[in-house]
C-alpha cells in the first residue's frame, strides 16, 4: 500500500487513531469513525412519584370492578372535582412516564378524568407544575409514552383558551423531542390505516397544529424556532 511519505510503504493493517489529534497527521494510520448517537433509543424511565404515592395509599383511587370497568378503569373514592388540583394533577402527569401495568393505566385514565371535570381556572394554576413531568415523559423516547403524553397535552389545550397561551413560554422544554419525531411519517398510499392515528409522526403533527391554534399570535414563531420544518396550519390555508 502506497504512503504519502516518499519512499515508504504502508503495512496491510493500519493503526487506528482518534480524530482531531496529532496522531491523525501521521502516516499509515486510519482515523476512528465518529460514534453513533442513539437518538431514538428508548430510555428506561425512573420510578415516578405517582407510583410511590399510590403504593403508600395517598391517592384516593382503586381498580374499578364489575360492569363499569369496561368504560371506567378507575374508581374514585373522592370525586375528582373535589381534589386539590395543584397537588394531584401534577402527580398524575408524573405517572405518564410509567410503562408498567397497572400504574400506566391509572395515570392515563386519571389525567383524562381530572381534565374532563376540572375548571379552566383550576387547571390554569397548575400549568407550571405540569411542564416538567411532560418533558420527562417525552424524553423517555418511548413511542407509546410519547403518544400518551401528547394525547394528554391535546386534552389540556382543549380545556380553555387561556391554557394554550400560558403554555407558549414552555415550548423550549416541550418541543425538542417533537422535533425529532416530526418526520417519522409513513406513506401508506391508498391502503387503510387500521392503527387509528397511533402513528407517532401523525400525533406529533396534530399536536403542533393544535399548539399553534390555541397559542395565540406568538405561537407560530415559537414553534418555528424549535421545529424549523413546521409549516403553519393557520397562515397557509
mmCIF file of C-alpha atoms in Angstrom:
data_model
loop_
_atom_site.group_PDB
_atom_site.id
_atom_site.type_symbol
_atom_site.label_atom_id
_atom_site.label_comp_id
_atom_site.label_asym_id
_atom_site.label_seq_id
_atom_site.Cartn_x
_atom_site.Cartn_y
_atom_site.Cartn_z
ATOM 1 C CA UNK A 1 0.000 0.000 0.000
ATOM 2 C CA UNK A 2 1.439 3.345 -1.027
ATOM 3 C CA UNK A 3 2.011 6.090 1.516
ATOM 4 C CA UNK A 4 2.018 9.844 1.246
ATOM 5 C CA UNK A 5 5.571 9.812 2.604
ATOM 6 C CA UNK A 6 8.123 9.317 -0.173
ATOM 7 C CA UNK A 7 9.973 6.039 -0.215
ATOM 8 C CA UNK A 8 7.683 4.427 2.360
ATOM 9 C CA UNK A 9 5.056 1.727 2.021
ATOM 10 C CA UNK A 10 2.206 1.332 4.480
ATOM 11 C CA UNK A 11 1.531 -2.097 6.012
ATOM 12 C CA UNK A 12 -1.598 -4.041 5.182
ATOM 13 C CA UNK A 13 -3.087 -3.449 8.641
ATOM 14 C CA UNK A 14 -3.304 0.244 9.502
ATOM 15 C CA UNK A 15 -3.225 1.602 13.011
ATOM 16 C CA UNK A 16 -6.404 3.303 14.229
ATOM 17 C CA UNK A 17 -6.001 6.653 15.986
ATOM 18 C CA UNK A 18 -8.507 9.147 17.454
ATOM 19 C CA UNK A 19 -9.664 12.029 15.298
ATOM 20 C CA UNK A 20 -8.560 15.653 15.736
ATOM 21 C CA UNK A 21 -5.241 14.691 17.331
ATOM 22 C CA UNK A 22 -1.593 14.934 16.345
ATOM 23 C CA UNK A 23 -1.599 11.195 15.626
ATOM 24 C CA UNK A 24 -4.158 11.705 12.860
ATOM 25 C CA UNK A 25 -1.498 13.583 10.843
ATOM 26 C CA UNK A 26 0.913 10.671 10.904
ATOM 27 C CA UNK A 27 1.341 8.261 8.024
ATOM 28 C CA UNK A 28 -0.037 4.729 7.848
ATOM 29 C CA UNK A 29 -2.906 5.460 10.234
ATOM 30 C CA UNK A 30 -6.666 5.387 9.975
ATOM 31 C CA UNK A 31 -8.937 7.679 11.980
ATOM 32 C CA UNK A 32 -11.658 6.143 14.122
ATOM 33 C CA UNK A 33 -15.156 6.896 12.715
ATOM 34 C CA UNK A 34 -17.485 9.011 14.840
ATOM 35 C CA UNK A 35 -19.645 7.219 17.366
ATOM 36 C CA UNK A 36 -23.286 6.680 16.524
ATOM 37 C CA UNK A 37 -25.644 8.753 18.651
ATOM 38 C CA UNK A 38 -28.676 6.724 19.826
ATOM 39 C CA UNK A 39 -31.264 9.475 19.320
ATOM 40 C CA UNK A 40 -34.241 7.137 19.185
ATOM 41 C CA UNK A 41 -33.028 4.656 21.776
ATOM 42 C CA UNK A 42 -35.691 4.071 24.441
ATOM 43 C CA UNK A 43 -34.534 5.299 27.813
ATOM 44 C CA UNK A 44 -35.570 3.499 30.942
ATOM 45 C CA UNK A 45 -37.916 5.754 32.924
ATOM 46 C CA UNK A 46 -37.432 6.362 36.598
ATOM 47 C CA UNK A 47 -39.869 5.212 39.262
ATOM 48 C CA UNK A 48 -42.374 8.030 39.317
ATOM 49 C CA UNK A 49 -43.689 9.844 42.350
ATOM 50 C CA UNK A 50 -47.134 8.718 41.250
ATOM 51 C CA UNK A 51 -46.227 5.064 41.848
ATOM 52 C CA UNK A 52 -44.705 5.770 45.267
ATOM 53 C CA UNK A 53 -47.707 7.798 46.381
ATOM 54 C CA UNK A 54 -50.131 5.182 45.048
ATOM 55 C CA UNK A 55 -48.381 2.331 46.872
ATOM 56 C CA UNK A 56 -48.364 4.431 50.017
ATOM 57 C CA UNK A 57 -52.122 4.953 49.780
ATOM 58 C CA UNK A 58 -52.047 8.732 49.343
ATOM 59 C CA UNK A 59 -54.042 8.738 46.092
ATOM 60 C CA UNK A 60 -57.785 8.056 46.562
ATOM 61 C CA UNK A 61 -58.248 5.640 43.649
ATOM 62 C CA UNK A 62 -58.579 1.896 43.093
ATOM 63 C CA UNK A 63 -59.346 -0.520 40.279
ATOM 64 C CA UNK A 64 -62.953 -0.466 39.108
ATOM 65 C CA UNK A 65 -64.655 -3.867 39.213
ATOM 66 C CA UNK A 66 -67.948 -5.022 37.769
ATOM 67 C CA UNK A 67 -69.738 -3.947 34.574
ATOM 68 C CA UNK A 68 -68.463 -0.371 34.877
ATOM 69 C CA UNK A 69 -64.847 -1.472 34.405
ATOM 70 C CA UNK A 70 -65.383 -1.654 30.609
ATOM 71 C CA UNK A 71 -65.573 2.147 30.335
ATOM 72 C CA UNK A 72 -64.171 3.239 33.696
ATOM 73 C CA UNK A 73 -60.811 1.824 34.742
ATOM 74 C CA UNK A 74 -60.535 3.937 37.901
ATOM 75 C CA UNK A 75 -62.818 4.020 40.902
ATOM 76 C CA UNK A 76 -62.530 7.386 42.661
ATOM 77 C CA UNK A 77 -63.013 7.240 46.420
ATOM 78 C CA UNK A 78 -63.173 11.037 46.398
ATOM 79 C CA UNK A 79 -64.878 12.837 43.479
ATOM 80 C CA UNK A 80 -62.108 14.226 41.256
ATOM 81 C CA UNK A 81 -63.655 17.692 41.122
ATOM 82 C CA UNK A 82 -63.223 17.965 44.901
ATOM 83 C CA UNK A 83 -59.483 17.224 44.867
ATOM 84 C CA UNK A 84 -56.718 19.765 45.218
ATOM 85 C CA UNK A 85 -55.611 20.160 41.596
ATOM 86 C CA UNK A 86 -52.306 21.796 42.453
ATOM 87 C CA UNK A 87 -51.315 18.609 44.240
ATOM 88 C CA UNK A 88 -52.966 15.754 42.356
ATOM 89 C CA UNK A 89 -52.915 16.858 38.713
ATOM 90 C CA UNK A 90 -49.064 17.190 38.578
ATOM 91 C CA UNK A 91 -48.889 13.848 40.403
ATOM 92 C CA UNK A 92 -50.958 12.090 37.733
ATOM 93 C CA UNK A 93 -48.961 13.793 34.959
ATOM 94 C CA UNK A 94 -45.813 12.491 36.623
ATOM 95 C CA UNK A 95 -47.198 8.983 36.168
ATOM 96 C CA UNK A 96 -47.368 9.354 32.375
ATOM 97 C CA UNK A 97 -43.781 8.075 32.171
ATOM 98 C CA UNK A 98 -44.874 4.726 33.630
ATOM 99 C CA UNK A 99 -44.841 1.734 31.288
ATOM 100 C CA UNK A 100 -45.869 -0.903 33.843
ATOM 101 C CA UNK A 101 -49.391 -2.169 34.433
ATOM 102 C CA UNK A 102 -51.452 -1.003 36.321
ATOM 103 C CA UNK A 103 -49.668 2.280 37.110
ATOM 104 C CA UNK A 104 -49.671 3.231 33.427
ATOM 105 C CA UNK A 105 -53.448 2.871 33.151
ATOM 106 C CA UNK A 106 -54.096 4.568 36.488
ATOM 107 C CA UNK A 107 -52.059 7.615 35.469
ATOM 108 C CA UNK A 108 -53.506 7.951 31.976
ATOM 109 C CA UNK A 109 -57.132 7.471 32.985
ATOM 110 C CA UNK A 110 -56.636 9.723 35.996
ATOM 111 C CA UNK A 111 -55.280 12.556 33.851
ATOM 112 C CA UNK A 112 -58.227 12.195 31.481
ATOM 113 C CA UNK A 113 -60.785 12.243 34.291
ATOM 114 C CA UNK A 114 -59.227 15.237 36.043
ATOM 115 C CA UNK A 115 -59.070 17.267 32.837
ATOM 116 C CA UNK A 116 -62.675 16.376 31.991
ATOM 117 C CA UNK A 117 -64.221 17.584 35.255
ATOM 118 C CA UNK A 118 -61.772 20.365 36.183
ATOM 119 C CA UNK A 119 -62.487 24.015 35.548
ATOM 120 C CA UNK A 120 -60.238 26.210 33.446
ATOM 121 C CA UNK A 121 -59.206 28.233 36.480
ATOM 122 C CA UNK A 122 -58.193 25.148 38.465
ATOM 123 C CA UNK A 123 -56.082 23.747 35.631
ATOM 124 C CA UNK A 124 -54.559 27.114 34.684
ATOM 125 C CA UNK A 125 -52.938 27.409 38.115
ATOM 126 C CA UNK A 126 -51.158 24.048 37.700
ATOM 127 C CA UNK A 127 -49.546 24.654 34.276
ATOM 128 C CA UNK A 128 -46.022 25.470 35.592
ATOM 129 C CA UNK A 129 -46.142 22.219 37.579
ATOM 130 C CA UNK A 130 -47.121 20.117 34.542
ATOM 131 C CA UNK A 131 -44.252 21.073 32.226
ATOM 132 C CA UNK A 132 -41.501 19.094 33.964
ATOM 133 C CA UNK A 133 -43.471 15.788 34.132
ATOM 134 C CA UNK A 134 -44.404 16.102 30.454
ATOM 135 C CA UNK A 135 -40.809 16.835 29.460
ATOM 136 C CA UNK A 136 -39.534 13.799 31.397
ATOM 137 C CA UNK A 137 -42.171 11.588 29.794
ATOM 138 C CA UNK A 138 -41.229 12.825 26.302
ATOM 139 C CA UNK A 139 -37.525 12.320 26.979
ATOM 140 C CA UNK A 140 -38.031 8.597 27.550
ATOM 141 C CA UNK A 141 -38.160 8.271 23.723
ATOM 142 C CA UNK A 142 -40.727 5.508 24.163
ATOM 143 C CA UNK A 143 -43.300 5.898 21.345
ATOM 144 C CA UNK A 144 -46.163 4.590 23.487
ATOM 145 C CA UNK A 145 -45.360 7.025 26.317
ATOM 146 C CA UNK A 146 -44.877 9.914 23.882
ATOM 147 C CA UNK A 147 -48.245 9.283 22.216
ATOM 148 C CA UNK A 148 -49.987 9.092 25.611
ATOM 149 C CA UNK A 149 -48.294 12.310 26.773
ATOM 150 C CA UNK A 150 -49.213 14.169 23.589
ATOM 151 C CA UNK A 151 -52.790 12.956 23.964
ATOM 152 C CA UNK A 152 -52.880 14.421 27.470
ATOM 153 C CA UNK A 153 -51.360 17.653 26.129
ATOM 154 C CA UNK A 154 -54.039 17.896 23.452
ATOM 155 C CA UNK A 155 -56.764 17.370 26.028
ATOM 156 C CA UNK A 156 -55.120 20.010 28.213
ATOM 157 C CA UNK A 157 -55.178 22.520 25.348
ATOM 158 C CA UNK A 158 -58.891 21.951 24.770
ATOM 159 C CA UNK A 159 -59.810 22.864 28.357
ATOM 160 C CA UNK A 160 -59.942 26.595 27.625
ATOM 161 C CA UNK A 161 -58.451 29.414 25.553
ATOM 162 C CA UNK A 162 -56.083 30.587 28.287
ATOM 163 C CA UNK A 163 -54.293 27.234 28.562
ATOM 164 C CA UNK A 164 -52.646 27.371 25.143
ATOM 165 C CA UNK A 165 -51.410 30.936 25.637
ATOM 166 C CA UNK A 166 -49.963 30.040 29.032
ATOM 167 C CA UNK A 167 -48.005 27.140 27.508
ATOM 168 C CA UNK A 168 -46.164 29.290 24.931
ATOM 169 C CA UNK A 169 -43.237 30.223 27.266
ATOM 170 C CA UNK A 170 -42.618 26.490 27.875
ATOM 171 C CA UNK A 171 -42.199 25.462 24.227
ATOM 172 C CA UNK A 172 -38.426 25.211 24.665
ATOM 173 C CA UNK A 173 -38.917 22.475 27.249
ATOM 174 C CA UNK A 174 -41.588 20.528 25.340
ATOM 175 C CA UNK A 175 -40.774 20.786 21.631
ATOM 176 C CA UNK A 176 -37.188 19.417 21.234
ATOM 177 C CA UNK A 177 -38.414 15.818 21.358
ATOM 178 C CA UNK A 178 -41.269 16.626 18.984
ATOM 179 C CA UNK A 179 -38.700 17.955 16.515
ATOM 180 C CA UNK A 180 -37.051 14.506 16.417
ATOM 181 C CA UNK A 181 -40.238 12.603 15.631
ATOM 182 C CA UNK A 182 -41.998 15.085 13.364
ATOM 183 C CA UNK A 183 -40.764 13.497 10.138
ATOM 184 C CA UNK A 184 -41.403 9.896 11.192
ATOM 185 C CA UNK A 185 -44.449 9.564 8.993
ATOM 186 C CA UNK A 186 -45.397 6.597 6.820
ATOM 187 C CA UNK A 187 -46.941 6.953 3.370
ATOM 188 C CA UNK A 188 -49.416 4.074 3.134
ATOM 189 C CA UNK A 189 -50.787 5.119 -0.260
ATOM 190 C CA UNK A 190 -54.368 4.016 -0.866
ATOM 191 C CA UNK A 191 -54.369 1.465 1.936
ATOM 192 C CA UNK A 192 -56.409 1.775 5.136
ATOM 193 C CA UNK A 193 -54.657 2.781 8.338
ATOM 194 C CA UNK A 194 -56.001 0.392 10.973
ATOM 195 C CA UNK A 195 -53.853 1.919 13.695
ATOM 196 C CA UNK A 196 -56.349 4.749 14.068
ATOM 197 C CA UNK A 197 -53.999 7.712 14.446
ATOM 198 C CA UNK A 198 -51.498 5.877 16.641
ATOM 199 C CA UNK A 199 -48.512 6.672 14.435
ATOM 200 C CA UNK A 200 -46.126 8.904 16.310
ATOM 201 C CA UNK A 201 -45.410 11.234 13.383
ATOM 202 C CA UNK A 202 -49.106 11.951 12.824
ATOM 203 C CA UNK A 203 -49.707 12.557 16.537
ATOM 204 C CA UNK A 204 -46.753 14.970 16.708
ATOM 205 C CA UNK A 205 -48.004 16.986 13.736
ATOM 206 C CA UNK A 206 -51.542 17.116 15.135
ATOM 207 C CA UNK A 207 -50.177 18.348 18.474
ATOM 208 C CA UNK A 208 -48.081 21.071 16.822
ATOM 209 C CA UNK A 209 -51.081 22.291 14.857
ATOM 210 C CA UNK A 210 -53.205 22.406 17.999
ATOM 211 C CA UNK A 211 -50.455 24.294 19.840
ATOM 212 C CA UNK A 212 -50.445 26.911 17.092
ATOM 213 C CA UNK A 213 -54.225 27.213 17.012
ATOM 214 C CA UNK A 214 -54.549 27.591 20.789
ATOM 215 C CA UNK A 215 -51.349 29.528 21.496
ATOM 216 C CA UNK A 216 -52.305 32.938 20.169
ATOM 217 C CA UNK A 217 -50.350 35.180 17.758
ATOM 218 C CA UNK A 218 -46.900 34.333 19.167
ATOM 219 C CA UNK A 219 -47.304 30.559 18.992
ATOM 220 C CA UNK A 220 -46.161 30.039 15.402
ATOM 221 C CA UNK A 221 -42.864 31.913 15.805
ATOM 222 C CA UNK A 222 -42.021 29.980 18.953
ATOM 223 C CA UNK A 223 -42.879 26.650 17.321
ATOM 224 C CA UNK A 224 -40.878 27.530 14.212
ATOM 225 C CA UNK A 225 -37.865 28.369 16.354
ATOM 226 C CA UNK A 226 -37.854 24.915 17.969
ATOM 227 C CA UNK A 227 -39.193 22.902 14.992
ATOM 228 C CA UNK A 228 -37.765 24.504 11.820
ATOM 229 C CA UNK A 229 -39.577 22.122 9.448
ATOM 230 C CA UNK A 230 -43.010 23.020 10.790
ATOM 231 C CA UNK A 231 -45.345 24.874 8.428
ATOM 232 C CA UNK A 232 -48.214 26.941 9.740
ATOM 233 C CA UNK A 233 -51.691 25.485 9.585
ATOM 234 C CA UNK A 234 -53.245 28.923 10.191
ATOM 235 C CA UNK A 235 -51.449 31.211 7.747
ATOM 236 C CA UNK A 236 -51.084 28.629 4.935
ATOM 237 C CA UNK A 237 -54.747 27.774 4.498
#
